PDB file of C-alpha atoms in Angstrom:
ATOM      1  CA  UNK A   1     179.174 136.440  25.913  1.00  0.00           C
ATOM      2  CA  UNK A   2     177.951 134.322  29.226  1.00  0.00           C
ATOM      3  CA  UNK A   3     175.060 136.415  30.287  1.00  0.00           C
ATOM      4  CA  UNK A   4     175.751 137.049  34.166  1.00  0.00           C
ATOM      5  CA  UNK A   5     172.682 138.143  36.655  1.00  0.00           C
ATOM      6  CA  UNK A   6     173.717 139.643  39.642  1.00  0.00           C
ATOM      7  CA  UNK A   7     173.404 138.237  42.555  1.00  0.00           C
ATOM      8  CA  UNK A   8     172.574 134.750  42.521  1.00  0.00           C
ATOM      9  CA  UNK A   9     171.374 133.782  45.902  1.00  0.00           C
ATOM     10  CA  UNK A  10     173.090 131.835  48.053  1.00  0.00           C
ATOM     11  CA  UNK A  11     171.586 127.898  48.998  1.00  0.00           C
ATOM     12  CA  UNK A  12     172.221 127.509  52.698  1.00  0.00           C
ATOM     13  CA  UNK A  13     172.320 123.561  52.304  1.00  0.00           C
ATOM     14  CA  UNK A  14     171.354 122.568  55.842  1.00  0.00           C
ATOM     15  CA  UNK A  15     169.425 119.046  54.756  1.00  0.00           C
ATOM     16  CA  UNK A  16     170.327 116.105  56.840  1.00  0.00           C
ATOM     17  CA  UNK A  17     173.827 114.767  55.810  1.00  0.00           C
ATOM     18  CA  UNK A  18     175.171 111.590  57.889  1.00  0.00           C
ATOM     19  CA  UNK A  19     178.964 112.546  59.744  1.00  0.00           C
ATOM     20  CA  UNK A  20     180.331 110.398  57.222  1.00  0.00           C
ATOM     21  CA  UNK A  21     179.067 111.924  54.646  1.00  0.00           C
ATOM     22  CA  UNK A  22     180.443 115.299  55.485  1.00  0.00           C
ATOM     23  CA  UNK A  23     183.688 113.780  56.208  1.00  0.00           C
ATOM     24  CA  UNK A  24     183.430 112.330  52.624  1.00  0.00           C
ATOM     25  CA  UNK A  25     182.528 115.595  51.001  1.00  0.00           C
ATOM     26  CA  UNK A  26     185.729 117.691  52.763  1.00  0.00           C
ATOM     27  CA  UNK A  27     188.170 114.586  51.021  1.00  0.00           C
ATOM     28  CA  UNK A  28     186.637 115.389  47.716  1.00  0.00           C
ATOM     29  CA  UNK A  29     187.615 118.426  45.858  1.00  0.00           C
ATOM     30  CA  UNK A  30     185.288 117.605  43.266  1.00  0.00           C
ATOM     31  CA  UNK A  31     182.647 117.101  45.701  1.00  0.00           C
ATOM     32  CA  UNK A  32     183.111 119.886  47.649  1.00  0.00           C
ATOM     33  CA  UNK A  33     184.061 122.431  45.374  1.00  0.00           C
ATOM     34  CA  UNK A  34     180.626 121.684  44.027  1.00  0.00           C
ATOM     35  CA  UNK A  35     178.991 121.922  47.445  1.00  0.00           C
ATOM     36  CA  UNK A  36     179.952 125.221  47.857  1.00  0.00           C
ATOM     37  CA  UNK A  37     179.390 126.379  44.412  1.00  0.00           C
ATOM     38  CA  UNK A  38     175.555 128.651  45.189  1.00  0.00           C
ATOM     39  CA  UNK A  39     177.765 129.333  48.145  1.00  0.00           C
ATOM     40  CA  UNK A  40     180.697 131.119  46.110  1.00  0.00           C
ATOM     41  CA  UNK A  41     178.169 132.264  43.468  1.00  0.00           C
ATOM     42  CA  UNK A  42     176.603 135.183  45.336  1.00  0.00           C
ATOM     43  CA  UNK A  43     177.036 139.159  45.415  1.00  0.00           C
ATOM     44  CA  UNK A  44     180.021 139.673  43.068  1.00  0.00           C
ATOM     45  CA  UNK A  45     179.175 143.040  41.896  1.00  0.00           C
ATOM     46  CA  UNK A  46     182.529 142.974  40.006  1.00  0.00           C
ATOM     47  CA  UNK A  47     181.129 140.183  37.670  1.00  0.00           C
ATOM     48  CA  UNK A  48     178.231 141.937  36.389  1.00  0.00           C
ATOM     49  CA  UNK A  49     179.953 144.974  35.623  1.00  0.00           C
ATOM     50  CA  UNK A  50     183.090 144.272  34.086  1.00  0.00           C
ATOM     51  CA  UNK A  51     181.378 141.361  32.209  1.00  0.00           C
ATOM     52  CA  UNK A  52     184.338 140.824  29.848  1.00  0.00           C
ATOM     53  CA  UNK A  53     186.747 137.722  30.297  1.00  0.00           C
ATOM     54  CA  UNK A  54     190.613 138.144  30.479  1.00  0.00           C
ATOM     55  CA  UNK A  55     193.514 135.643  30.561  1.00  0.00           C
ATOM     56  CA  UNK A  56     196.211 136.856  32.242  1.00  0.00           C
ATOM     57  CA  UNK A  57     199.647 134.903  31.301  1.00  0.00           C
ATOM     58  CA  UNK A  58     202.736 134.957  33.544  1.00  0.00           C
ATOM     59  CA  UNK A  59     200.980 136.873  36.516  1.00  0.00           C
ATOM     60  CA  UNK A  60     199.739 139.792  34.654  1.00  0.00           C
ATOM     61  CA  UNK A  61     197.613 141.107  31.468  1.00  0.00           C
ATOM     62  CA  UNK A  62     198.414 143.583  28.842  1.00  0.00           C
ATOM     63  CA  UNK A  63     195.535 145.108  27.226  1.00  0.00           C
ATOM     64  CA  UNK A  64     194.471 147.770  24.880  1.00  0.00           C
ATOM     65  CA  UNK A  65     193.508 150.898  27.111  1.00  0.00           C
ATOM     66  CA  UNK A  66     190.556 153.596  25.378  1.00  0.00           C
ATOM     67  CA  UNK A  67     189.900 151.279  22.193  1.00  0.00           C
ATOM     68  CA  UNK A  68     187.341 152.939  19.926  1.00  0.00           C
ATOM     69  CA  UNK A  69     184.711 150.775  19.198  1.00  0.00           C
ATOM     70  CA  UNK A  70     183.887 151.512  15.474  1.00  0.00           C
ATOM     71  CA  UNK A  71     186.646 151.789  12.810  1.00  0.00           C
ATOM     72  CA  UNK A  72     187.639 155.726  11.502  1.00  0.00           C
ATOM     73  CA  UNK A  73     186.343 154.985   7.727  1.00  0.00           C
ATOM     74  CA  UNK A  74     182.160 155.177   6.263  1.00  0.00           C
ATOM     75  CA  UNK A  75     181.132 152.177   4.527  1.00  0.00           C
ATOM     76  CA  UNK A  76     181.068 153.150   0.788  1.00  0.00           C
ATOM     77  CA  UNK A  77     178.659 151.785  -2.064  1.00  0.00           C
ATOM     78  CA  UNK A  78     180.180 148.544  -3.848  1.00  0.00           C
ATOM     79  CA  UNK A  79     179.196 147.498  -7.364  1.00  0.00           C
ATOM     80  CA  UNK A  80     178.705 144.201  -8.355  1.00  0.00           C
ATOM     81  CA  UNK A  81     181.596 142.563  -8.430  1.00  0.00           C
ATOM     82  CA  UNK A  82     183.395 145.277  -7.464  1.00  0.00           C
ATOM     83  CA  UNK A  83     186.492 145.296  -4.822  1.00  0.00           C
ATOM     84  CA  UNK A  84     185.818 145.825  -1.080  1.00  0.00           C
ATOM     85  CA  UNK A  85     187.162 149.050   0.331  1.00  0.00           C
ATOM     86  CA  UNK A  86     189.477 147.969   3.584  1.00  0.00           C
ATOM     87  CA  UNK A  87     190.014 149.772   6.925  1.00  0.00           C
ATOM     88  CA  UNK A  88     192.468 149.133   9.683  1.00  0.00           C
ATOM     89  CA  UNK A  89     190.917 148.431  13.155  1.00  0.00           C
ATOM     90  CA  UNK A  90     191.433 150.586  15.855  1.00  0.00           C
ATOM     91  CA  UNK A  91     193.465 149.987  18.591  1.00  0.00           C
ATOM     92  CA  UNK A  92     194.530 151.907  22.142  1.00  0.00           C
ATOM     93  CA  UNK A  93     197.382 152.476  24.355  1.00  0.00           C
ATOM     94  CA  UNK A  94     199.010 149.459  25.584  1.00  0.00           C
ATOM     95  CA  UNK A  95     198.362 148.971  29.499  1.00  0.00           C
ATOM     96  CA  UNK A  96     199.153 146.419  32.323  1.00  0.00           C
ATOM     97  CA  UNK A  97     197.632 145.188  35.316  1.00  0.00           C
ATOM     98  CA  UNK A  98     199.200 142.736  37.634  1.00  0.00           C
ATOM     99  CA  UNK A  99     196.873 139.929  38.854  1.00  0.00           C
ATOM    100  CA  UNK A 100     196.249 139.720  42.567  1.00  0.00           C
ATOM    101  CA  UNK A 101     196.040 135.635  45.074  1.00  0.00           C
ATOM    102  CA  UNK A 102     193.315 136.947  47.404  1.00  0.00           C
ATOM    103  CA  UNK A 103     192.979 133.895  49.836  1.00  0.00           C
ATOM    104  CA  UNK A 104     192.358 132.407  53.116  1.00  0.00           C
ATOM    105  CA  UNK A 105     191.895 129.329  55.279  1.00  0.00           C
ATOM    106  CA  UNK A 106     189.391 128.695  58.004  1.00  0.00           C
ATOM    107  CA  UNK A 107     189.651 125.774  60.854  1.00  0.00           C
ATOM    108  CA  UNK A 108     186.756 123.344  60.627  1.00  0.00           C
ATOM    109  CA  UNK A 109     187.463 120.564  64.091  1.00  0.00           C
ATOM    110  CA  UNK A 110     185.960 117.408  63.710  1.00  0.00           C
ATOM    111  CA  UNK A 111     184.254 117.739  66.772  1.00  0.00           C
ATOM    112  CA  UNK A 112     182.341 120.502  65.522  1.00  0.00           C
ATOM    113  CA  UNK A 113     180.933 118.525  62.169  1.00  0.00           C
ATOM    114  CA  UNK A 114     180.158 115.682  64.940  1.00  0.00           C
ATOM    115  CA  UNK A 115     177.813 118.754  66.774  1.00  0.00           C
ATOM    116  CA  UNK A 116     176.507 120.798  64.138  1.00  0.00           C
ATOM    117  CA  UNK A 117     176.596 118.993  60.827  1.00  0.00           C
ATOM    118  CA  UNK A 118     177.011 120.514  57.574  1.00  0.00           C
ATOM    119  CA  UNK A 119     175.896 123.867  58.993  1.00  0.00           C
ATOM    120  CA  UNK A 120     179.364 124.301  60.381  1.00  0.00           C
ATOM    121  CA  UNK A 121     180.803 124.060  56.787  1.00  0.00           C
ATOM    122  CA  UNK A 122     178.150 126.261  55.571  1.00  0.00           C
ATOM    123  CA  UNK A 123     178.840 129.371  58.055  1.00  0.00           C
ATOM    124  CA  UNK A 124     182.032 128.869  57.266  1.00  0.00           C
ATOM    125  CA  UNK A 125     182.774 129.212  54.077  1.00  0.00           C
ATOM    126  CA  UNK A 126     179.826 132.173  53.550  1.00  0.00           C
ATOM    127  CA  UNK A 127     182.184 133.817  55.839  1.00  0.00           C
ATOM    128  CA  UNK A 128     184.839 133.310  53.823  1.00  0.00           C
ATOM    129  CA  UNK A 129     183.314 134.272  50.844  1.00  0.00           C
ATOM    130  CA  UNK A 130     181.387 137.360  51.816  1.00  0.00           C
ATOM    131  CA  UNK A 131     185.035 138.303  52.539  1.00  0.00           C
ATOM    132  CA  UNK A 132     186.251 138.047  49.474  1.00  0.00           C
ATOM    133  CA  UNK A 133     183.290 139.336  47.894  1.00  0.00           C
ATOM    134  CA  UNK A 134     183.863 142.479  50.243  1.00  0.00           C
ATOM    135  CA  UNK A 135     187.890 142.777  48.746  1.00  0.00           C
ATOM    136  CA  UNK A 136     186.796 142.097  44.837  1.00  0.00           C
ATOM    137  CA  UNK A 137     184.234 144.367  44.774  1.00  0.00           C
ATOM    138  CA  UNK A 138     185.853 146.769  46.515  1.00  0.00           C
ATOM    139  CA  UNK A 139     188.629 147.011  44.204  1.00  0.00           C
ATOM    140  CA  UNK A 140     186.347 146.589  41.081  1.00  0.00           C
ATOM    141  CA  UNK A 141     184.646 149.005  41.937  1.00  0.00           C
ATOM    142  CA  UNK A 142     187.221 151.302  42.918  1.00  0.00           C
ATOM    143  CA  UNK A 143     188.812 150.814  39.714  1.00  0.00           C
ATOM    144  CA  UNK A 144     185.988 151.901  37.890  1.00  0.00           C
ATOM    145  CA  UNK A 145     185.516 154.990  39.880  1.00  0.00           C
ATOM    146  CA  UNK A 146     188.641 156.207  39.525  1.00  0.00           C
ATOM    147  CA  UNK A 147     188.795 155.695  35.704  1.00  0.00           C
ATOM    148  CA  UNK A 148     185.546 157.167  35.162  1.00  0.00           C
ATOM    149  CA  UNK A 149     185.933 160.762  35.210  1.00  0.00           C
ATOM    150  CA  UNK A 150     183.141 162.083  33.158  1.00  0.00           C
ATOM    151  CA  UNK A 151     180.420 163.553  34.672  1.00  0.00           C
ATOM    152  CA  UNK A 152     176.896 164.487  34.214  1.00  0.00           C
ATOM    153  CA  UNK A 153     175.002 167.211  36.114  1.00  0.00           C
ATOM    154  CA  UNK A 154     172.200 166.319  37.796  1.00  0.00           C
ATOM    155  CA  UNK A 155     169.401 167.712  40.209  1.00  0.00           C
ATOM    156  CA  UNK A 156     168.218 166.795  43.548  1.00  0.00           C
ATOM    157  CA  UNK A 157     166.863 163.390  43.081  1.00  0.00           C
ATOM    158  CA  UNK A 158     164.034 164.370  45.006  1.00  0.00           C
ATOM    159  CA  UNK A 159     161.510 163.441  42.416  1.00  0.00           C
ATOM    160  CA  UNK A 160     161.314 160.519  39.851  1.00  0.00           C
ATOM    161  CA  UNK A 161     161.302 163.581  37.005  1.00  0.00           C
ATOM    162  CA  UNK A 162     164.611 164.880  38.116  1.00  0.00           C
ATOM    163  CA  UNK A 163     165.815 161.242  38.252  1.00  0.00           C
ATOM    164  CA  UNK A 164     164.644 160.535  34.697  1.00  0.00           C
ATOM    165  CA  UNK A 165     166.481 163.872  33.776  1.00  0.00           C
ATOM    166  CA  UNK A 166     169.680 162.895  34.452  1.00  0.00           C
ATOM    167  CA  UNK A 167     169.166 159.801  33.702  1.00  0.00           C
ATOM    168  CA  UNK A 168     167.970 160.693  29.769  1.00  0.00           C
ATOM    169  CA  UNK A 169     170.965 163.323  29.700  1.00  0.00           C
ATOM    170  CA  UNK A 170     173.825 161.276  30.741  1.00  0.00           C
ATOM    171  CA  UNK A 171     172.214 158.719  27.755  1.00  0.00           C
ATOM    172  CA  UNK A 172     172.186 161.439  25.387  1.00  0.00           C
ATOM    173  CA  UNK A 173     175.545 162.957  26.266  1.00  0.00           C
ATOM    174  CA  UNK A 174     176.954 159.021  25.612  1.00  0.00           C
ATOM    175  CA  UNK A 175     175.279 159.275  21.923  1.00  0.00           C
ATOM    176  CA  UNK A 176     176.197 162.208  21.323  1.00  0.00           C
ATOM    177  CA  UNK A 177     179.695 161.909  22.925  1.00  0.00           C
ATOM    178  CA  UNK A 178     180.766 160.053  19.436  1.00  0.00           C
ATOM    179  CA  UNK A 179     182.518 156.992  21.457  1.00  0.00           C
ATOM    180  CA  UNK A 180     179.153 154.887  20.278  1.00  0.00           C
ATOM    181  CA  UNK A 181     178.367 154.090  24.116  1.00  0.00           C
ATOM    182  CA  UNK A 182     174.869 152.585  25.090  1.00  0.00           C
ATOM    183  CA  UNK A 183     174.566 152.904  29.278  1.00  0.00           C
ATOM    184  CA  UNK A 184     173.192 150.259  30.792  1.00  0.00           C
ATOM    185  CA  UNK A 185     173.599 149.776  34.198  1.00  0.00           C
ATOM    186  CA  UNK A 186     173.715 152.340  37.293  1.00  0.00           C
ATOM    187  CA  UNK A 187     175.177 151.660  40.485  1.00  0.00           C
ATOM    188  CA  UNK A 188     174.101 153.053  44.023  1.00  0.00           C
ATOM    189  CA  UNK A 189     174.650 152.629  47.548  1.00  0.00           C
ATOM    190  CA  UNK A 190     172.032 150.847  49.202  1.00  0.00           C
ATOM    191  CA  UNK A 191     170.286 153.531  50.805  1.00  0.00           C
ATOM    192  CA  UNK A 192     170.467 155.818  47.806  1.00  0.00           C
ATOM    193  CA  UNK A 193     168.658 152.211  45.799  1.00  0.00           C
ATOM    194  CA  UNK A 194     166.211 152.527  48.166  1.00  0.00           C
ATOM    195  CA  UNK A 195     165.177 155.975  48.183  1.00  0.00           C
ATOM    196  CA  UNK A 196     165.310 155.985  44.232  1.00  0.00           C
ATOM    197  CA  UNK A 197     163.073 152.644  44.483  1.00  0.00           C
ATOM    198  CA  UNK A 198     160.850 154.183  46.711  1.00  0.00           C
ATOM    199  CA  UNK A 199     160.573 157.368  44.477  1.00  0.00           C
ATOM    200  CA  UNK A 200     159.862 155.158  41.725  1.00  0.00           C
ATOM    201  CA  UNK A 201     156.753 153.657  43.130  1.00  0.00           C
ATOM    202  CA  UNK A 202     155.352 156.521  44.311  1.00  0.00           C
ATOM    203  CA  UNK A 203     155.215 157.605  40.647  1.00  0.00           C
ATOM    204  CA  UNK A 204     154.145 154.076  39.036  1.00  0.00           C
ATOM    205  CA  UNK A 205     156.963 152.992  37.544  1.00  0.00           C
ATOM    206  CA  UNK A 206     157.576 149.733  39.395  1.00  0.00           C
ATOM    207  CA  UNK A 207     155.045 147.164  38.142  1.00  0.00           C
ATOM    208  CA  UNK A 208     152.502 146.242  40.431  1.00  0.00           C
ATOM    209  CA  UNK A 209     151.532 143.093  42.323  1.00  0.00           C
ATOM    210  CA  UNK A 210     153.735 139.546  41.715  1.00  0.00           C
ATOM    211  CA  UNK A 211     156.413 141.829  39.287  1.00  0.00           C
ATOM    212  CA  UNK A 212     157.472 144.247  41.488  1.00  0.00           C
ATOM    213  CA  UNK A 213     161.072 143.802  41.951  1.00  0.00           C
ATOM    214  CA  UNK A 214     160.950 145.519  45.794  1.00  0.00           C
ATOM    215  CA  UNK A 215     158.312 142.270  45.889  1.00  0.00           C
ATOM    216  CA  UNK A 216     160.477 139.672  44.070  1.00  0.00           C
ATOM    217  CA  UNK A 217     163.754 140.799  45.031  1.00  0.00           C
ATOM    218  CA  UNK A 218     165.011 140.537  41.390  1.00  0.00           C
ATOM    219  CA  UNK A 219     167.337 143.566  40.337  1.00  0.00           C
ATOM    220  CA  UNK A 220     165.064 146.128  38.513  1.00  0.00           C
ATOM    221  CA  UNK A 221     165.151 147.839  34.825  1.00  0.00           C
ATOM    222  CA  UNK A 222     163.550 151.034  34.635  1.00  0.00           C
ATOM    223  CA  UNK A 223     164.628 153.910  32.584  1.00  0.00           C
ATOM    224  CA  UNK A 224     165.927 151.229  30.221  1.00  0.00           C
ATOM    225  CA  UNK A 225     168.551 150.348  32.735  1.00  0.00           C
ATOM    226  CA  UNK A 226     169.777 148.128  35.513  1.00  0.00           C
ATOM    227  CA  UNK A 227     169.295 149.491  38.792  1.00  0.00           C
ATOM    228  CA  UNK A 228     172.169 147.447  41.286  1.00  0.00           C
ATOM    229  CA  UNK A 229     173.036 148.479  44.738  1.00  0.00           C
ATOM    230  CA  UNK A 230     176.315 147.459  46.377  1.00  0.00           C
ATOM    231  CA  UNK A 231     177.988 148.336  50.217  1.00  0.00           C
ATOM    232  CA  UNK A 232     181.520 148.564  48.370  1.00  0.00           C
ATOM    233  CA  UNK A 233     181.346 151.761  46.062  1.00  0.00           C
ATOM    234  CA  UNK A 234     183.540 154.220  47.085  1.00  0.00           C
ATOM    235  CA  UNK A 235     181.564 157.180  45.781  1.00  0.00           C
ATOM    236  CA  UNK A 236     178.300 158.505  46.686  1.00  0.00           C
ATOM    237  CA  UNK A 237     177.758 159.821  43.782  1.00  0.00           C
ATOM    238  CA  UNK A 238     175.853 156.978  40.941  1.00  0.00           C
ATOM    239  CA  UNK A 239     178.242 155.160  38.246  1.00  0.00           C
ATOM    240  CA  UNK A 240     175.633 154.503  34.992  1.00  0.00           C
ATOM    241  CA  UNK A 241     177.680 152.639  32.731  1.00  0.00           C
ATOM    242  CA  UNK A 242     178.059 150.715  29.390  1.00  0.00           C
ATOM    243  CA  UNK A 243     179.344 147.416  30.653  1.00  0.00           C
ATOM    244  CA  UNK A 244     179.610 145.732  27.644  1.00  0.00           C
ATOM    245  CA  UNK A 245     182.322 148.060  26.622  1.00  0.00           C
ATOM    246  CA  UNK A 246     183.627 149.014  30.150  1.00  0.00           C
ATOM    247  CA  UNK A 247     185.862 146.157  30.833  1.00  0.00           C
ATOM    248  CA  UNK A 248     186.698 142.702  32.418  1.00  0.00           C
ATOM    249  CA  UNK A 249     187.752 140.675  35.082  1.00  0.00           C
ATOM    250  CA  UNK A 250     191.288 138.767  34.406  1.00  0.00           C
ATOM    251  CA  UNK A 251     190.951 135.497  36.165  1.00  0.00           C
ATOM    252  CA  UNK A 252     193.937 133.439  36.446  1.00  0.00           C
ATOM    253  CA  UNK A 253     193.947 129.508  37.202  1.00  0.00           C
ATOM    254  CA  UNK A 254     196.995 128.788  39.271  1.00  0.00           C
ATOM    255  CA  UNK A 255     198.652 125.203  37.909  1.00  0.00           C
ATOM    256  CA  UNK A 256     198.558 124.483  41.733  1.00  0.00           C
ATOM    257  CA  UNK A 257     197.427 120.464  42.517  1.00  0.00           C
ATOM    258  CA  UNK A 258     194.465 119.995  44.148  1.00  0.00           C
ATOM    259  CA  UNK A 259     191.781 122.401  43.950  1.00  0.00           C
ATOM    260  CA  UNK A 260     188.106 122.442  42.929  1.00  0.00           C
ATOM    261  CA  UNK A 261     186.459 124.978  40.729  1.00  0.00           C
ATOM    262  CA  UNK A 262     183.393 126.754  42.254  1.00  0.00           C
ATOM    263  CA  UNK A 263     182.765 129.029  39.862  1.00  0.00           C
ATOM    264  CA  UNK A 264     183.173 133.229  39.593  1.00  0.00           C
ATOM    265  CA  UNK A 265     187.118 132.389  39.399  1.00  0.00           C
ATOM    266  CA  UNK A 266     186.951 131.127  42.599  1.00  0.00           C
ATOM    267  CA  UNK A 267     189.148 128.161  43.935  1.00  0.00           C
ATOM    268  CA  UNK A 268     188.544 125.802  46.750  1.00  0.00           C
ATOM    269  CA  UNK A 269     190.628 123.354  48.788  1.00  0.00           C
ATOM    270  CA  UNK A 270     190.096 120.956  51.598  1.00  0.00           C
ATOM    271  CA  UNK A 271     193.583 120.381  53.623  1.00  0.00           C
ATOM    272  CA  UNK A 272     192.722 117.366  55.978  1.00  0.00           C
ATOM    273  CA  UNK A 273     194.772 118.419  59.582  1.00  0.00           C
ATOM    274  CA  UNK A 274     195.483 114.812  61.352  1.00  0.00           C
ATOM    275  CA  UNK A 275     197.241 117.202  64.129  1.00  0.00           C
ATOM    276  CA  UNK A 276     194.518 118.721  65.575  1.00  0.00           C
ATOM    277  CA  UNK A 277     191.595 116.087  63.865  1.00  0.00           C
ATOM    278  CA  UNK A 278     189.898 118.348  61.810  1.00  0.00           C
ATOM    279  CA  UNK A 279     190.460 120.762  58.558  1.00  0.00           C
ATOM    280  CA  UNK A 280     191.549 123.912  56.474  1.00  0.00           C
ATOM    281  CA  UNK A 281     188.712 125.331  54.503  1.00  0.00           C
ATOM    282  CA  UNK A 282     190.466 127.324  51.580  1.00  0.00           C
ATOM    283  CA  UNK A 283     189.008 129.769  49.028  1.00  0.00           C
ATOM    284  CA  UNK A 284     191.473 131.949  46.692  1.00  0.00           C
ATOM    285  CA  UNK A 285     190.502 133.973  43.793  1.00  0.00           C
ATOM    286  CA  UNK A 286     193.744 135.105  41.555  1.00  0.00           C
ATOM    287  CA  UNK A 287     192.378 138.126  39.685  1.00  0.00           C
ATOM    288  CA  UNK A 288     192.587 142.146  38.912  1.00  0.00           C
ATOM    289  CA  UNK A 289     189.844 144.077  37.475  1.00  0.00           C
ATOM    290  CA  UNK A 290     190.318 145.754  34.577  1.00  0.00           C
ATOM    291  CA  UNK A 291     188.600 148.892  32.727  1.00  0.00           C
ATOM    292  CA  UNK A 292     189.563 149.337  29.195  1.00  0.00           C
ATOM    293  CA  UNK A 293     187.261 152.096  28.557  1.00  0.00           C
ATOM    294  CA  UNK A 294     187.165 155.220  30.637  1.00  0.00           C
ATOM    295  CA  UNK A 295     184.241 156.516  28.345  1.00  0.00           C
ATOM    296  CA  UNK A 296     181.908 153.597  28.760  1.00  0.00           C
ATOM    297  CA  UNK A 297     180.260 155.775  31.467  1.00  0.00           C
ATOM    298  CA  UNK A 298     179.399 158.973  33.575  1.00  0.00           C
ATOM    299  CA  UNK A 299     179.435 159.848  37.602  1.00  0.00           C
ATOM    300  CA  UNK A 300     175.920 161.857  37.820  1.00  0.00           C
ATOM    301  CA  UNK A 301     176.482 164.470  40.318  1.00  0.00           C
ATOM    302  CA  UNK A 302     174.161 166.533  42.294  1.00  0.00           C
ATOM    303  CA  UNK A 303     171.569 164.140  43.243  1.00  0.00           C
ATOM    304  CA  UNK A 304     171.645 165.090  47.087  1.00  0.00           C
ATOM    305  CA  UNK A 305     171.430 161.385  47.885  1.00  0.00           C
TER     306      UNK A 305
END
């Protein structure tokens, strides 16, 4: 499985670069698609938790909904030579989820590439994607939250022993649950992050110095887990998850001529505008998020965050 870190940071690209050469990079989808590609890279929550990869066919996906992930028999002793006992694999509920073109143009003039250079392109097309980040989280996220319904109990999340509490019991509850789940990932808002990070300081259990992660701005593991933050949950309440059993994101490639690949199922066209001497900046991603296992994780109420 492509191992996904989440988020990559963006490269603002604002070296020197000749009119010409802009003008050259905006009649190359190749080239631009590739320009762009830190760009469309950056904050897709949805990515890192539903880390499984779906091919939707004819504008939608079927897929198996609550699959178990070990099969009902025990292994059993085999002699030498002896015959292989044989077990059927399990399989859920058949399900279906219809595949959504999120997209949008922006207006690039040539007058402004003349004035500010590549930086217009730039600010453009972060606004674009920070948009779409904003609608594919969003409804990754709500997806999840409305599929996971188990909960775990929790106290105030005053102190980093009450965190490590609920933390421990919603693990133990998920190995003792039978399902064979292993959380782990948690998901807050970014205040809530930032109290819990600040908790976990206090009580040294953030390393010190050049690896603190409130230091190097990489996402943090404590507890055994990965500690992400994101604007877009709906819930105030924490998601800790199993996301290698939780689910995936079905990205679909439209057979449409003319667009560059940039990466995170995200498209990219430049549509030169002779009319009005400049261009359409497109980005589309043509995707639904999908959870195919409700008890890959827990909602931890309580925590008075």
């Amino acid at each position: 499985m492509t191992s996904l870190t989440y988020p990559v940071p963006a490269v603002a690209g604002t070296e020197d670069l000749t009119t010409e050469q802009i003008h050259a990079i905006l009649s190359s989808q190749t080239l631009f698609a590739r320009r762009i590609r830190s760009i469309a890279a950056q904050k897709f929550i949805a990515d890192a938790l539903l880390v499984g990869r779906y091919t939707p066919s004819g504008g939608a996906i079927l897929y198996e909904n609550g699959e178990p992930i070990e099969i009902d028999d025990d292994p059993e002793v085999v002699a030498p030579g002896g015959e292989y006992p044989r077990s059927q694999a399990q399989t859920g509920p058949l399900a279906g989820a219809a595949v959504e073109n999120l997209g949008r143009d922006i207006p690039i003039l040539d007058a402004s590439i003349k004035r500010r250079g590549i930086d217009v392109v730039n600010k453009a097309f972060n606004q674009l994607i920070n948009r779409m980040v904003r609608a594919v989280d969003s409804s990754a996220l709500g997806v999840i939250a409305s599929k996971v319904t188990q909960t775990q109990s929790s106290g105030a999340w005053s102190t980093a022993k009450n965190i490590g509490l609920s933390i421990e019991l919603a693990k133990a509850q998920a190995e003792e649950s039978g399902e064979g789940h292993t959380l782990d990932t948690i998901v807050l808002k970014p205040t809530q992050w930032a109290n819990v990070m600040a908790t976990f300081l206090d009580a040294g259990l953030l390393p010190r110095e050049a690896a603190n992660p409130l230091i190097t701005g990489q996402w943090p593991t404590v507890l055994d887990l990965r500690w992400l933050r994101s604007p877009h949950t709906p819930t105030a309440a924490p998601l800790i998850l199993d996301t290698t059993e939780l689910g995936g994101m079905a990205d679909e490639k439209n057979s449409s001529p003319g667009y560059g690949d940039a990466g995170n199922g995200i498209e990219t066209k430049t549509i030169r505008e002779d009319k009005t001497d400049g261009y359409l900046l497109r980005a589309r991603r043509i995707t639904v998020p999908v959870v195919v296992d409700p008890t890959a994780g827990y909602t931890i109420t309580g925590t008075g965050l």
